[in-house]
CSV table of C-alpha atoms and ligand atoms in Angstrom, one decimal:
chain,number,residue,atom,x,y,z
A,172,MET,CA,0.0,0.0,0.0
A,173,ALA,CA,1.3,3.4,-0.9
A,174,ASP,CA,2.2,5.5,2.1
A,175,GLN,CA,0.0,8.6,2.6
A,176,PRO,CA,1.7,11.6,4.2
A,177,THR,CA,-0.5,12.3,7.2
A,178,SER,CA,-0.7,16.0,6.4
A,179,HIS,CA,-2.1,15.3,2.9
A,180,PRO,CA,-5.9,15.4,2.8
A,181,ARG,CA,-7.4,12.3,1.3
A,182,LYS,CA,-9.4,12.7,-1.9
A,183,LYS,CA,-13.1,11.8,-1.6
A,184,LEU,CA,-14.6,9.1,-3.7
A,185,TYR,CA,-18.3,8.7,-4.3
A,186,ILE,CA,-19.3,5.4,-5.9
A,187,GLU,CA,-22.7,4.1,-7.0
A,188,THR,CA,-23.2,0.5,-8.0
A,189,VAL,CA,-26.1,-0.9,-9.9
A,190,GLY,CA,-26.8,-4.4,-11.2
A,191,CYS,CA,-25.7,-7.8,-10.0
A,192,GLN,CA,-23.4,-9.2,-7.3
A,193,MET,CA,-20.5,-9.2,-9.8
A,194,ASN,CA,-20.7,-5.4,-9.8
A,195,VAL,CA,-20.9,-5.2,-6.0
A,196,LEU,CA,-17.7,-7.2,-5.9
A,197,ASP,CA,-16.1,-5.2,-8.7
A,198,SER,CA,-16.8,-2.0,-6.8
A,199,GLU,CA,-15.1,-3.5,-3.7
A,200,LEU,CA,-12.0,-4.1,-5.8
A,201,VAL,CA,-12.0,-0.6,-7.4
A,202,VAL,CA,-12.4,1.0,-4.0
A,203,ALA,CA,-9.5,-1.1,-2.6
A,204,ARG,CA,-7.3,0.2,-5.4
A,205,LEU,CA,-8.4,3.8,-5.0
A,206,ARG,CA,-7.8,3.7,-1.3
A,207,ASP,CA,-4.2,2.8,-2.0
A,208,ASP,CA,-4.2,5.8,-4.3
A,209,GLY,CA,-5.2,8.2,-1.5
A,210,TYR,CA,-9.0,8.2,-1.8
A,211,GLU,CA,-11.6,7.7,1.0
A,212,LEU,CA,-15.2,7.0,0.5
A,213,THR,CA,-17.9,9.6,0.9
A,214,THR,CA,-21.7,9.3,0.6
A,215,ASP,CA,-22.0,13.0,-0.2
A,216,ILE,CA,-21.8,13.5,-3.9
A,217,GLU,CA,-21.3,17.3,-3.5
A,218,GLU,CA,-18.0,16.9,-1.7
A,219,ALA,CA,-16.6,14.2,-4.0
A,220,ASP,CA,-13.3,14.6,-5.9
A,221,ALA,CA,-14.2,11.6,-8.0
A,222,ILE,CA,-17.7,10.2,-8.9
A,223,LEU,CA,-17.8,6.7,-10.3
A,224,TYR,CA,-20.8,4.7,-11.6
A,225,ASN,CA,-20.4,1.0,-11.8
A,226,THR,CA,-23.0,0.1,-14.4
A,227,CYS,CA,-25.3,-2.6,-15.7
A,228,SER,CA,-26.4,-3.3,-19.2
A,229,VAL,CA,-28.8,-6.2,-18.7
A,230,ARG,CA,-31.9,-4.0,-19.3
A,231,GLN,CA,-32.4,-0.6,-20.9
A,232,HIS,CA,-33.9,0.8,-17.6
A,233,ALA,CA,-30.5,0.3,-15.8
A,234,GLU,CA,-28.7,2.3,-18.6
A,235,ASP,CA,-31.3,5.1,-18.6
A,236,LYS,CA,-30.8,5.6,-14.9
A,237,ILE,CA,-27.0,6.1,-15.4
A,238,TYR,CA,-27.4,8.5,-18.3
A,239,SER,CA,-29.8,10.6,-16.2
A,240,ALA,CA,-27.4,10.5,-13.3
A,241,LEU,CA,-24.7,11.7,-15.6
A,242,GLY,CA,-27.0,14.5,-16.8
A,243,ARG,CA,-27.6,15.6,-13.2
A,244,ILE,CA,-23.9,15.9,-12.3
A,245,LYS,CA,-23.1,18.0,-15.4
A,246,GLN,CA,-23.6,21.2,-13.4
A,247,LEU,CA,-21.4,19.9,-10.5
A,248,LYS,CA,-18.6,19.4,-13.0
A,249,LYS,CA,-19.0,22.9,-14.3
A,250,ARG,CA,-18.8,24.3,-10.8
A,251,LYS,CA,-15.8,22.0,-10.0
A,252,PRO,CA,-13.8,21.4,-13.1
A,253,GLU,CA,-11.2,19.3,-11.1
A,254,LEU,CA,-14.0,16.7,-10.4
A,255,SER,CA,-13.3,13.3,-12.0
A,256,ILE,CA,-16.2,11.4,-13.4
A,257,GLY,CA,-16.1,7.7,-14.4
A,258,VAL,CA,-18.4,5.2,-16.0
A,259,LEU,CA,-17.3,1.7,-15.2
A,260,GLY,CA,-18.6,-1.8,-15.8
A,261,CYS,CA,-20.9,-3.4,-18.4
A,262,MET,CA,-22.3,-0.2,-19.9
A,263,ALA,CA,-18.8,1.1,-20.4
A,264,GLN,CA,-17.9,-2.1,-22.3
A,265,LYS,CA,-21.1,-2.0,-24.3
A,266,ASP,CA,-21.4,1.8,-25.2
A,267,GLN,CA,-17.7,2.8,-25.1
A,268,ASN,CA,-17.3,6.1,-27.0
A,269,LEU,CA,-21.0,6.6,-27.1
A,270,ILE,CA,-20.8,7.5,-23.4
A,271,LEU,CA,-18.3,10.2,-24.1
A,272,LYS,CA,-20.5,11.5,-27.0
A,273,ARG,CA,-23.6,11.6,-24.8
A,274,ALA,CA,-21.8,12.9,-21.7
A,275,PRO,CA,-18.6,14.7,-22.7
A,276,HIS,CA,-18.0,15.6,-19.0
A,277,VAL,CA,-17.1,12.0,-18.3
A,278,ASP,CA,-13.3,11.5,-17.8
A,279,ILE,CA,-12.9,7.7,-17.8
A,280,VAL,CA,-14.9,4.9,-19.4
A,281,VAL,CA,-13.7,1.5,-18.1
A,282,GLY,CA,-15.0,-1.9,-19.0
A,283,PRO,CA,-15.3,-4.8,-16.4
A,284,GLY,CA,-12.2,-6.4,-17.6
A,285,GLN,CA,-10.0,-3.3,-17.2
A,286,LEU,CA,-11.0,-2.1,-13.7
A,287,ALA,CA,-7.6,-2.6,-12.2
A,288,ARG,CA,-6.5,0.4,-14.3
A,289,VAL,CA,-9.0,2.9,-12.8
A,290,PRO,CA,-6.5,4.8,-10.6
A,291,GLU,CA,-4.0,5.1,-13.5
A,292,LEU,CA,-6.7,6.2,-15.9
A,293,LEU,CA,-7.9,8.9,-13.5
A,294,THR,CA,-4.4,10.2,-13.3
A,295,ILE,CA,-3.8,10.2,-17.1
A,296,ALA,CA,-7.2,11.8,-17.8
A,297,LYS,CA,-6.3,14.6,-15.5
A,298,ALA,CA,-2.7,15.0,-16.7
A,299,GLU,CA,-3.7,15.0,-20.4
A,300,ALA,CA,-7.0,16.8,-19.8
A,301,LYS,CA,-8.5,14.1,-22.1
A,302,PRO,CA,-11.1,11.4,-21.5
A,303,GLN,CA,-9.7,7.9,-21.3
A,304,LEU,CA,-11.4,4.8,-22.6
A,305,ALA,CA,-10.3,1.3,-21.5
A,306,VAL,CA,-12.3,-1.7,-22.7
A,307,SER,CA,-11.6,-5.3,-23.5
A,308,LEU,CA,-11.8,-6.9,-27.0
A,309,ALA,CA,-15.1,-7.7,-28.5
A,310,ARG,CA,-15.9,-11.4,-28.6
A,311,THR,CA,-15.3,-11.5,-32.4
A,312,ALA,CA,-12.2,-9.3,-32.3
A,313,GLY,CA,-9.5,-11.9,-32.0
A,314,SER,CA,-8.8,-15.5,-31.0
A,315,ARG,CA,-10.5,-16.9,-27.9
A,316,ASP,CA,-7.1,-16.6,-26.0
A,317,ASP,CA,-6.7,-13.0,-27.1
A,318,VAL,CA,-10.2,-12.0,-26.1
A,319,THR,CA,-10.0,-13.9,-22.8
A,320,SER,CA,-6.7,-12.3,-21.8
A,321,SER,CA,-8.2,-8.8,-22.5
A,322,PHE,CA,-10.5,-9.4,-19.5
A,323,ASP,CA,-8.2,-9.0,-16.6
A,324,ASN,CA,-8.5,-10.8,-13.3
A,325,TYR,CA,-7.7,-8.6,-10.3
A,326,ASP,CA,-9.6,-10.4,-7.5
A,327,SER,CA,-6.9,-10.6,-5.0
A,328,ASP,CA,-7.5,-6.9,-3.9
A,329,ARG,CA,-10.2,-6.7,-1.3
A,330,GLU,CA,-11.8,-3.8,0.6
A,331,PRO,CA,-13.9,-4.9,3.5
A,332,SER,CA,-15.6,-1.5,4.0
A,333,VAL,CA,-17.8,-1.8,0.9
A,334,ARG,CA,-19.0,-5.3,1.5
A,335,PRO,CA,-22.7,-6.1,2.1
A,336,SER,CA,-21.7,-6.5,5.7
A,337,PRO,CA,-18.4,-7.1,7.6
A,338,PHE,CA,-19.0,-10.8,7.8
A,339,GLN,CA,-20.5,-11.5,4.3
A,340,ALA,CA,-18.4,-11.4,1.2
A,341,TYR,CA,-18.6,-12.4,-2.5
A,342,LEU,CA,-16.0,-14.5,-4.0
A,343,ARG,CA,-15.7,-14.8,-7.8
A,344,VAL,CA,-15.1,-18.3,-9.0
A,345,MET,CA,-15.8,-17.7,-12.7
A,346,MET,CA,-15.8,-14.8,-15.0
A,347,GLY,CA,-17.8,-14.3,-18.3
A,348,CYS,CA,-20.3,-16.5,-19.9
A,349,ASP,CA,-20.3,-18.8,-23.0
A,350,LYS,CA,-24.0,-19.7,-23.1
A,351,PHE,CA,-25.1,-16.8,-25.4
A,352,CYS,CA,-28.8,-16.9,-24.5
A,353,THR,CA,-30.2,-14.8,-27.3
A,354,TYR,CA,-31.6,-12.0,-25.2
A,355,CYS,CA,-28.5,-11.5,-23.0
A,356,ILE,CA,-25.7,-9.0,-23.3
A,357,VAL,CA,-23.6,-10.5,-20.6
A,358,PRO,CA,-21.4,-12.8,-22.9
A,359,SER,CA,-20.4,-9.6,-24.9
A,360,VAL,CA,-19.7,-7.4,-22.0
A,361,ARG,CA,-18.2,-9.8,-19.5
A,362,GLY,CA,-16.2,-11.9,-22.1
A,363,PRO,CA,-15.5,-15.6,-22.4
A,364,GLU,CA,-16.2,-18.0,-19.6
A,365,GLN,CA,-13.1,-18.6,-17.4
A,366,SER,CA,-12.9,-20.6,-14.2
A,367,ARG,CA,-10.4,-19.4,-11.6
A,368,PRO,CA,-7.8,-21.8,-10.2
A,369,PRO,CA,-9.1,-23.4,-7.0
A,370,ASP,CA,-6.0,-22.8,-5.0
A,371,GLY,CA,-6.4,-19.0,-5.4
A,372,ILE,CA,-10.1,-19.2,-4.5
A,373,VAL,CA,-9.4,-21.2,-1.4
A,374,ALA,CA,-6.6,-18.8,-0.4
A,375,GLU,CA,-8.9,-15.9,-0.9
A,376,ALA,CA,-11.6,-17.6,1.3
A,377,ARG,CA,-9.0,-18.1,4.0
A,378,ALA,CA,-8.0,-14.5,3.9
A,379,LEU,CA,-11.6,-13.4,4.0
A,380,ALA,CA,-12.2,-15.7,7.0
A,381,GLY,CA,-9.2,-14.1,8.7
A,382,GLN,CA,-10.9,-10.7,8.2
A,383,GLY,CA,-14.0,-12.0,10.1
A,384,VAL,CA,-16.1,-13.1,7.1
A,385,LYS,CA,-18.5,-15.9,8.0
A,386,GLU,CA,-20.6,-16.2,4.9
A,387,ILE,CA,-19.1,-16.5,1.5
A,388,THR,CA,-21.2,-16.3,-1.7
A,389,LEU,CA,-19.4,-17.8,-4.7
A,390,ILE,CA,-20.4,-15.9,-7.8
A,391,GLY,CA,-20.3,-16.7,-11.5
A,392,GLN,CA,-22.7,-16.1,-14.3
A,393,THR,CA,-23.2,-19.9,-14.6
A,394,VAL,CA,-21.5,-20.8,-11.3
A,395,ASN,CA,-22.3,-24.5,-11.6
A,396,SER,CA,-20.5,-24.7,-14.9
A,397,TYR,CA,-17.3,-24.1,-12.9
A,398,LYS,CA,-14.5,-26.5,-14.0
A,399,PHE,CA,-10.8,-26.0,-13.6
A,400,ARG,CA,-8.3,-28.3,-15.3
A,401,GLU,CA,-4.9,-28.5,-13.7
A,402,PRO,CA,-1.9,-28.9,-16.1
A,403,ASP,CA,-1.7,-32.5,-14.9
A,404,GLY,CA,-5.2,-33.2,-16.0
A,405,ARG,CA,-7.0,-33.2,-12.6
A,406,THR,CA,-10.3,-31.4,-12.7
A,407,THR,CA,-11.9,-29.4,-10.0
A,408,ARG,CA,-15.7,-29.1,-10.3
A,409,LEU,CA,-17.9,-26.8,-8.2
A,410,SER,CA,-18.7,-29.7,-5.9
A,411,ASP,CA,-15.0,-30.3,-5.3
A,412,LEU,CA,-14.5,-26.6,-4.7
A,413,LEU,CA,-17.3,-26.5,-2.1
A,414,ALA,CA,-15.7,-29.4,-0.3
A,415,ARG,CA,-12.4,-27.6,-0.1
A,416,LEU,CA,-14.0,-24.4,1.0
A,417,HIS,CA,-16.0,-26.3,3.6
A,418,ASP,CA,-12.7,-27.0,5.4
A,419,VAL,CA,-11.8,-23.3,5.7
A,420,GLU,CA,-12.0,-22.4,9.4
A,421,GLY,CA,-14.1,-19.5,10.3
A,422,VAL,CA,-16.4,-19.8,7.3
A,423,GLU,CA,-19.8,-20.8,8.5
A,424,ARG,CA,-22.0,-20.5,5.5
A,425,ILE,CA,-21.4,-20.9,1.8
A,426,LYS,CA,-23.7,-20.0,-1.0
A,427,PHE,CA,-23.3,-20.0,-4.8
A,428,ILE,CA,-25.2,-18.1,-7.5
A,429,THR,CA,-26.3,-18.3,-10.4
A,430,ASN,CA,-26.9,-21.7,-11.8
A,431,PHE,CA,-27.6,-22.9,-15.3
A,432,PRO,CA,-30.2,-25.8,-15.4
A,433,ASN,CA,-28.2,-28.0,-17.7
A,434,ASP,CA,-25.2,-28.1,-15.4
A,435,MET,CA,-27.0,-29.1,-12.2
A,436,THR,CA,-25.1,-32.4,-11.9
A,437,ASP,CA,-25.7,-35.0,-9.2
A,438,ASP,CA,-22.2,-34.5,-7.6
A,439,LEU,CA,-23.2,-30.8,-7.0
A,440,LEU,CA,-26.6,-31.7,-5.5
A,441,GLN,CA,-24.9,-34.3,-3.3
A,442,ALA,CA,-22.3,-31.8,-2.1
A,443,VAL,CA,-25.1,-29.4,-1.1
A,444,ARG,CA,-26.8,-32.2,0.8
A,445,ASP,CA,-23.6,-33.5,2.5
A,446,LEU,CA,-21.8,-30.3,3.4
A,447,PRO,CA,-23.6,-28.7,6.3
A,448,LYS,CA,-22.0,-25.2,5.8
A,449,VAL,CA,-23.5,-25.0,2.3
A,450,SER,CA,-26.8,-23.2,2.2
A,451,ARG,CA,-29.7,-25.3,1.0
A,452,TYR,CA,-30.7,-22.7,-1.5
A,453,ILE,CA,-30.4,-22.9,-5.2
A,454,HIS,CA,-31.1,-20.1,-7.6
A,455,VAL,CA,-31.6,-21.7,-11.0
A,456,PRO,CA,-33.4,-19.5,-13.5
A,457,ALA,CA,-36.0,-21.1,-15.8
A,458,GLN,CA,-36.7,-17.9,-17.8
A,459,SER,CA,-39.9,-19.3,-19.4
A,460,GLY,CA,-42.3,-22.2,-19.1
A,461,CYS,CA,-42.8,-22.6,-22.8
A,462,ASP,CA,-40.6,-24.8,-25.0
A,463,LEU,CA,-41.0,-22.6,-28.1
A,464,VAL,CA,-39.9,-19.5,-26.1
A,465,LEU,CA,-37.0,-21.4,-24.5
A,466,LYS,CA,-35.9,-22.5,-27.9
A,467,ARG,CA,-36.0,-18.9,-29.2
A,468,MET,CA,-34.0,-17.8,-26.1
A,469,LYS,CA,-31.5,-20.6,-26.9
A,470,ARG,CA,-31.6,-21.9,-23.3
A,471,MET,CA,-30.8,-25.4,-24.5
A,472,TYR,CA,-33.3,-27.2,-22.3
A,473,THR,CA,-37.0,-27.9,-22.4
A,474,VAL,CA,-39.6,-27.3,-19.6
A,475,GLY,CA,-39.7,-31.1,-19.1
A,476,PHE,CA,-35.9,-31.2,-18.6
A,477,TYR,CA,-36.1,-28.3,-16.1
A,478,GLU,CA,-38.9,-30.0,-14.1
A,479,ASP,CA,-37.0,-33.3,-14.0
A,480,MET,CA,-33.9,-31.4,-12.7
A,481,LEU,CA,-36.1,-29.7,-10.1
A,482,ALA,CA,-37.5,-33.1,-9.0
A,483,ARG,CA,-33.9,-34.5,-8.8
A,484,LEU,CA,-32.8,-31.5,-6.8
A,485,ARG,CA,-35.6,-31.8,-4.3
A,486,GLU,CA,-35.2,-35.5,-3.9
A,487,THR,CA,-31.5,-35.2,-3.2
A,488,ILE,CA,-31.6,-32.1,-0.9
A,489,PRO,CA,-34.5,-32.3,1.5
A,490,GLY,CA,-35.5,-28.9,3.0
A,491,SER,CA,-33.9,-27.0,0.1
A,492,SER,CA,-35.4,-23.9,-1.5
A,493,VAL,CA,-35.2,-22.9,-5.1
A,494,SER,CA,-35.6,-19.6,-6.8
A,495,SER,CA,-35.9,-18.6,-10.4
A,496,ASP,CA,-35.7,-15.8,-12.9
A,497,PHE,CA,-38.3,-15.2,-15.6
A,498,ILE,CA,-38.4,-12.9,-18.6
A,499,VAL,CA,-42.0,-12.0,-19.7
A,500,GLY,CA,-42.9,-10.6,-23.1
A,501,PHE,CA,-39.9,-12.1,-24.9
A,502,CYS,CA,-40.2,-11.9,-28.7
A,503,GLY,CA,-43.1,-14.1,-29.9
A,504,GLU,CA,-44.4,-14.9,-26.4
A,505,THR,CA,-48.2,-15.4,-26.9
A,506,ASP,CA,-50.8,-15.6,-24.3
A,507,GLU,CA,-50.7,-19.3,-24.6
A,508,SER,CA,-46.9,-19.4,-24.0
A,509,PHE,CA,-47.3,-17.1,-21.0
A,510,GLN,CA,-50.0,-19.4,-19.6
A,511,LYS,CA,-47.4,-22.2,-19.8
A,512,THR,CA,-45.0,-20.1,-17.7
A,513,ILE,CA,-47.9,-19.6,-15.2
A,514,GLY,CA,-48.2,-23.3,-15.1
A,515,LEU,CA,-44.6,-23.9,-14.4
A,516,VAL,CA,-44.6,-21.4,-11.6
A,517,GLU,CA,-47.7,-23.0,-10.1
A,518,ARG,CA,-46.1,-26.4,-10.1
A,519,SER,CA,-42.5,-25.5,-9.1
A,520,ARG,CA,-43.1,-23.7,-5.8
A,521,PHE,CA,-40.2,-21.4,-6.0
A,522,LYS,CA,-39.2,-19.7,-2.8
A,523,ASN,CA,-39.2,-16.5,-4.9
A,524,SER,CA,-38.9,-15.5,-8.5
A,525,PHE,CA,-37.2,-12.4,-10.1
A,526,ILE,CA,-39.4,-11.4,-12.9
A,527,PHE,CA,-38.3,-9.0,-15.7
A,528,LYS,CA,-39.9,-7.5,-18.7
A,529,TYR,CA,-38.0,-8.3,-21.9
A,530,SER,CA,-35.7,-5.4,-22.8
A,531,PRO,CA,-34.1,-5.7,-26.3
A,532,ARG,CA,-30.3,-5.3,-26.2
A,533,THR,CA,-28.3,-4.1,-29.2
A,534,GLY,CA,-25.7,-6.6,-30.2
A,535,THR,CA,-27.7,-9.7,-29.0
A,536,LYS,CA,-29.0,-12.4,-31.3
A,537,ALA,CA,-32.6,-11.8,-30.3
A,538,ASP,CA,-32.3,-8.1,-31.2
A,539,ASP,CA,-30.9,-9.1,-34.6
A,540,LEU,CA,-33.3,-11.9,-35.4
A,541,PHE,CA,-36.7,-11.3,-33.7
A,542,ALA,CA,-39.1,-8.4,-33.4
A,543,ASP,CA,-39.8,-7.1,-29.9
A,544,ASP,CA,-43.5,-7.7,-30.6
A,545,VAL,CA,-45.1,-7.9,-27.2
A,546,PRO,CA,-46.6,-4.5,-26.4
A,547,GLU,CA,-45.3,-2.8,-23.2
A,548,GLU,CA,-48.8,-2.9,-21.7
A,549,VAL,CA,-48.9,-6.7,-22.1
A,550,LYS,CA,-45.4,-7.1,-20.7
A,551,LYS,CA,-46.5,-5.1,-17.6
A,552,ARG,CA,-49.7,-7.1,-17.2
A,553,ARG,CA,-47.8,-10.4,-17.5
A,554,ASN,CA,-45.2,-9.2,-15.1
A,555,HIS,CA,-47.8,-8.3,-12.5
A,556,GLU,CA,-49.8,-11.5,-12.9
A,557,LEU,CA,-46.7,-13.7,-12.5
A,558,LEU,CA,-45.5,-11.8,-9.5
A,559,GLU,CA,-48.9,-12.0,-7.8
A,560,LEU,CA,-48.9,-15.8,-8.3
A,561,GLN,CA,-45.4,-16.1,-7.0
A,562,THR,CA,-46.1,-14.0,-4.0
A,563,ALA,CA,-49.2,-16.1,-3.1
A,564,ILE,CA,-47.1,-19.2,-3.4
A,565,SER,CA,-44.2,-17.7,-1.3
A,566,LEU,CA,-46.7,-16.8,1.4
A,567,GLU,CA,-48.2,-20.2,1.5
A,568,ASP,CA,-44.8,-21.8,1.8
A,569,ASN,CA,-43.7,-19.3,4.4
A,570,MET,CA,-46.7,-20.1,6.5
A,571,GLU,CA,-45.5,-23.6,6.8
A,572,PHE,CA,-42.7,-22.3,9.0
A,573,VAL,CA,-45.0,-20.8,11.6
A,574,GLY,CA,-44.6,-22.6,14.9
A,575,ARG,CA,-41.2,-24.1,13.8
A,576,GLU,CA,-37.7,-23.3,15.1
A,577,THR,CA,-35.1,-22.5,12.6
A,578,THR,CA,-31.4,-21.5,12.7
A,579,VAL,CA,-30.7,-18.0,11.5
A,580,LEU,CA,-27.5,-16.3,10.5
A,581,VAL,CA,-28.1,-12.7,11.7
A,582,GLU,CA,-27.2,-10.3,9.0
A,583,GLY,CA,-27.9,-6.9,10.5
A,584,ARG,CA,-30.5,-4.5,11.7
A,585,SER,CA,-33.8,-4.9,9.9
A,586,ARG,CA,-34.2,-2.2,7.2
A,587,SER,CA,-37.3,-0.9,8.8
A,588,THR,CA,-35.7,-0.4,12.2
A,589,THR,CA,-35.2,3.1,13.4
A,590,ARG,CA,-34.0,3.6,17.0
A,591,ARG,CA,-36.9,4.9,19.0
A,592,GLU,CA,-36.9,7.5,21.7
A,593,GLY,CA,-36.1,5.8,25.1
A,594,TRP,CA,-34.5,3.0,23.1
A,595,ASP,CA,-34.1,-0.1,25.3
A,596,GLY,CA,-31.2,-1.7,23.5
A,597,VAL,CA,-33.3,-4.1,21.6
A,598,ASP,CA,-33.2,-3.7,17.8
A,599,GLN,CA,-35.2,-5.4,15.1
A,600,LEU,CA,-32.7,-7.7,13.5
A,601,SER,CA,-32.8,-9.5,10.2
A,602,GLY,CA,-31.1,-12.7,9.1
A,603,ARG,CA,-31.5,-15.7,6.9
A,604,THR,CA,-32.3,-19.4,7.4
A,605,HIS,CA,-30.2,-22.2,5.9
A,606,CYS,CA,-32.6,-22.2,2.9
A,607,ASP,CA,-32.2,-18.4,2.5
A,608,ARG,CA,-35.5,-17.2,3.9
A,609,ILE,CA,-35.4,-13.8,5.5
A,610,VAL,CA,-36.3,-13.7,9.2
A,611,VAL,CA,-37.0,-10.6,11.2
A,612,PHE,CA,-37.0,-10.6,15.0
A,613,ASP,CA,-36.1,-8.5,18.1
A,614,GLY,CA,-32.7,-8.8,19.5
A,615,PRO,CA,-29.6,-6.9,20.6
A,616,GLU,CA,-27.2,-5.7,18.0
A,617,ARG,CA,-24.4,-7.9,19.3
A,618,LEU,CA,-26.1,-10.9,17.8
A,619,ILE,CA,-25.2,-9.6,14.3
A,620,GLY,CA,-22.9,-12.1,12.6
A,621,ARG,CA,-24.0,-15.0,14.9
A,622,MET,CA,-26.2,-18.1,14.4
A,623,VAL,CA,-29.3,-18.0,16.5
A,624,GLN,CA,-32.3,-20.2,17.0
A,625,VAL,CA,-35.6,-18.4,16.2
A,626,ARG,CA,-39.1,-19.6,16.7
A,627,ILE,CA,-41.2,-18.4,13.8
A,628,GLU,CA,-44.5,-16.8,14.8
A,629,ASN,CA,-45.8,-15.2,11.6
A,630,ALA,CA,-45.0,-14.8,7.9
A,631,SER,CA,-45.5,-12.7,4.9
A,632,GLY,CA,-44.6,-13.5,1.3
A,633,VAL,CA,-41.1,-12.3,1.7
A,634,THR,CA,-40.4,-12.5,5.5
A,635,LEU,CA,-40.7,-14.8,8.4
A,636,PHE,CA,-41.2,-13.1,11.8
A,637,GLY,CA,-40.1,-14.7,15.1
A,638,GLN,CA,-38.5,-14.6,18.5
A,639,VAL,CA,-35.0,-15.7,19.5
A,640,VAL,CA,-35.1,-18.8,21.6
A,641,THR,CA,-31.4,-19.1,22.5
A,642,ALA,CA,-30.6,-15.4,23.3
A,643,GLU,CA,-29.4,-16.1,26.9
A,644,ARG,CA,-27.1,-19.0,25.9
A,645,ILE,CA,-25.7,-16.9,23.0
A,646,ALA,CA,-25.4,-13.8,25.1
A,647,SER,CA,-23.4,-15.6,27.8
A,648,SER,CA,-21.0,-17.1,25.3
A,649,VAL,CA,-20.1,-13.7,23.7
B,199,5AD,N1,-34.3,-8.3,-20.8
B,199,5AD,C1,-34.9,-8.7,-19.6
B,199,5AD,N2,-34.4,-9.4,-18.7
B,199,5AD,C2,-33.1,-9.9,-19.0
B,199,5AD,N3,-32.3,-10.7,-18.2
B,199,5AD,C3,-31.2,-10.9,-18.9
B,199,5AD,N4,-31.3,-10.3,-20.1
B,199,5AD,C4,-32.5,-9.6,-20.2
B,199,5AD,C5,-33.1,-8.8,-21.1
B,199,5AD,N5,-32.5,-8.5,-22.3
B,199,5AD,C6,-32.7,-11.3,-17.0
B,199,5AD,C7,-32.7,-12.8,-16.9
B,199,5AD,C8,-31.4,-13.1,-16.1
B,199,5AD,C9,-31.4,-11.9,-15.2
B,199,5AD,C10,-30.2,-11.6,-14.5
B,199,5AD,O1,-31.8,-10.8,-16.0
B,199,5AD,O2,-33.8,-13.3,-16.3
B,199,5AD,O3,-31.5,-14.3,-15.4
B,200,SF4,FE1,-26.9,-14.3,-19.9
B,200,SF4,FE2,-27.6,-16.8,-20.4
B,200,SF4,FE3,-25.1,-16.3,-19.7
B,200,SF4,FE4,-27.0,-16.1,-17.9
B,200,SF4,S1,-26.4,-18.0,-19.0
B,200,SF4,S2,-25.4,-14.6,-18.2
B,200,SF4,S3,-28.8,-15.3,-19.1
B,200,SF4,S4,-26.1,-15.6,-21.6
């Protein structure tokens, strides 16, 4: 770490992150690098010396929000010409120079495979008074090796202060995606699929545990496709990696997201069943319940295959919960195809589903080949209908927990908690069960980061409510 003279005031960094867990982790790494470069974080955009947006390209809406944020800070830059502004991540890789055209007050545009260069690019932009663009090669711009090596791996830098919480951390096991679902921009902006060497992942998990991290979430666009071949031919699958991480002292819970249905192999399901630290929660997006739509999406499975996989999963891992993603209003989705999705959701009993309206992305196969022919009103209606159905199912399933005791890893104060006048030291806390259900209950803040037993007394579609049953025992062991 570069030494900072104590008399030198640190520069202020304001960073906003949108999108998926990959971006949350990327921001952590960027902040780590910039701290070494003399920056400290601020939440006040007005006092920032540098404003960075770590962006998402998955849907148009996410991009629109960033362009409006850039519009809003134009005046700030006029008032403070020394202010540095950066657009990082997927939108930077996708739009490249277009960002500088639409927002000429931006100083750096940096794709997800170039983020290690952010500090250097900020310096160059300032020294040369010229915007800097750093992106990786397009998927068709060279050999696979060339394109792959243009997406840099810089995961060893970590910065605890921007984690979801001090004891929860993301750990990237793979980068990129090779599935090329026709609607999805991710393979273009995040590059070719690469699995990281297991030794590095385990070393990182040990380091995280040493910093007090108890819950590690392994992330990859298709995390269950993880496969690393050693030069001697030995192969590490995700199940093997989970077993190795299970041995890391201090780590109490391990999750992994997101899974691809075709790669849900028996060895992985058995690992989840047999390794007690591994959360019994699997996010495995179905995207649609209609074979014709799945084919047009190039998902490479049928509804029948998906349901068989689900049955196998539930048979192997009792007490597990499954969640899914759905896109409604994809090109050519008729009422009949939508009804098939409704049918799949009715039968599958997902813990929850993330539902998105199809958003055409320039550069994807679907945008090239198919018309975005479902009107916005219909997309909205289908989104609403599917969400209502899922919420009703989630509520029914959550009600099953009422009267039962469950182990909860306490994540923090519940979002709705505000300390009241005459506060008695009892907060409303929030945590998750082993199958990833959110539990809210009263308890002292010192329970944060600990496993507690909670008796569930009530439930809504998204939350279980209960009382701690082991507070005394836990309190005395603190
Ligand atoms: N439009 C709408 N939703 C999309 N997703 C990916 N691409 C698009 C798109 N073009 C959704 C998928 C994926 C989730 C992360 O985002 O459901 O699983
Ligand atoms: Fe996108 Fe499909 Fe890859 Fe997921 S598996 S990131 S939806 S291309």
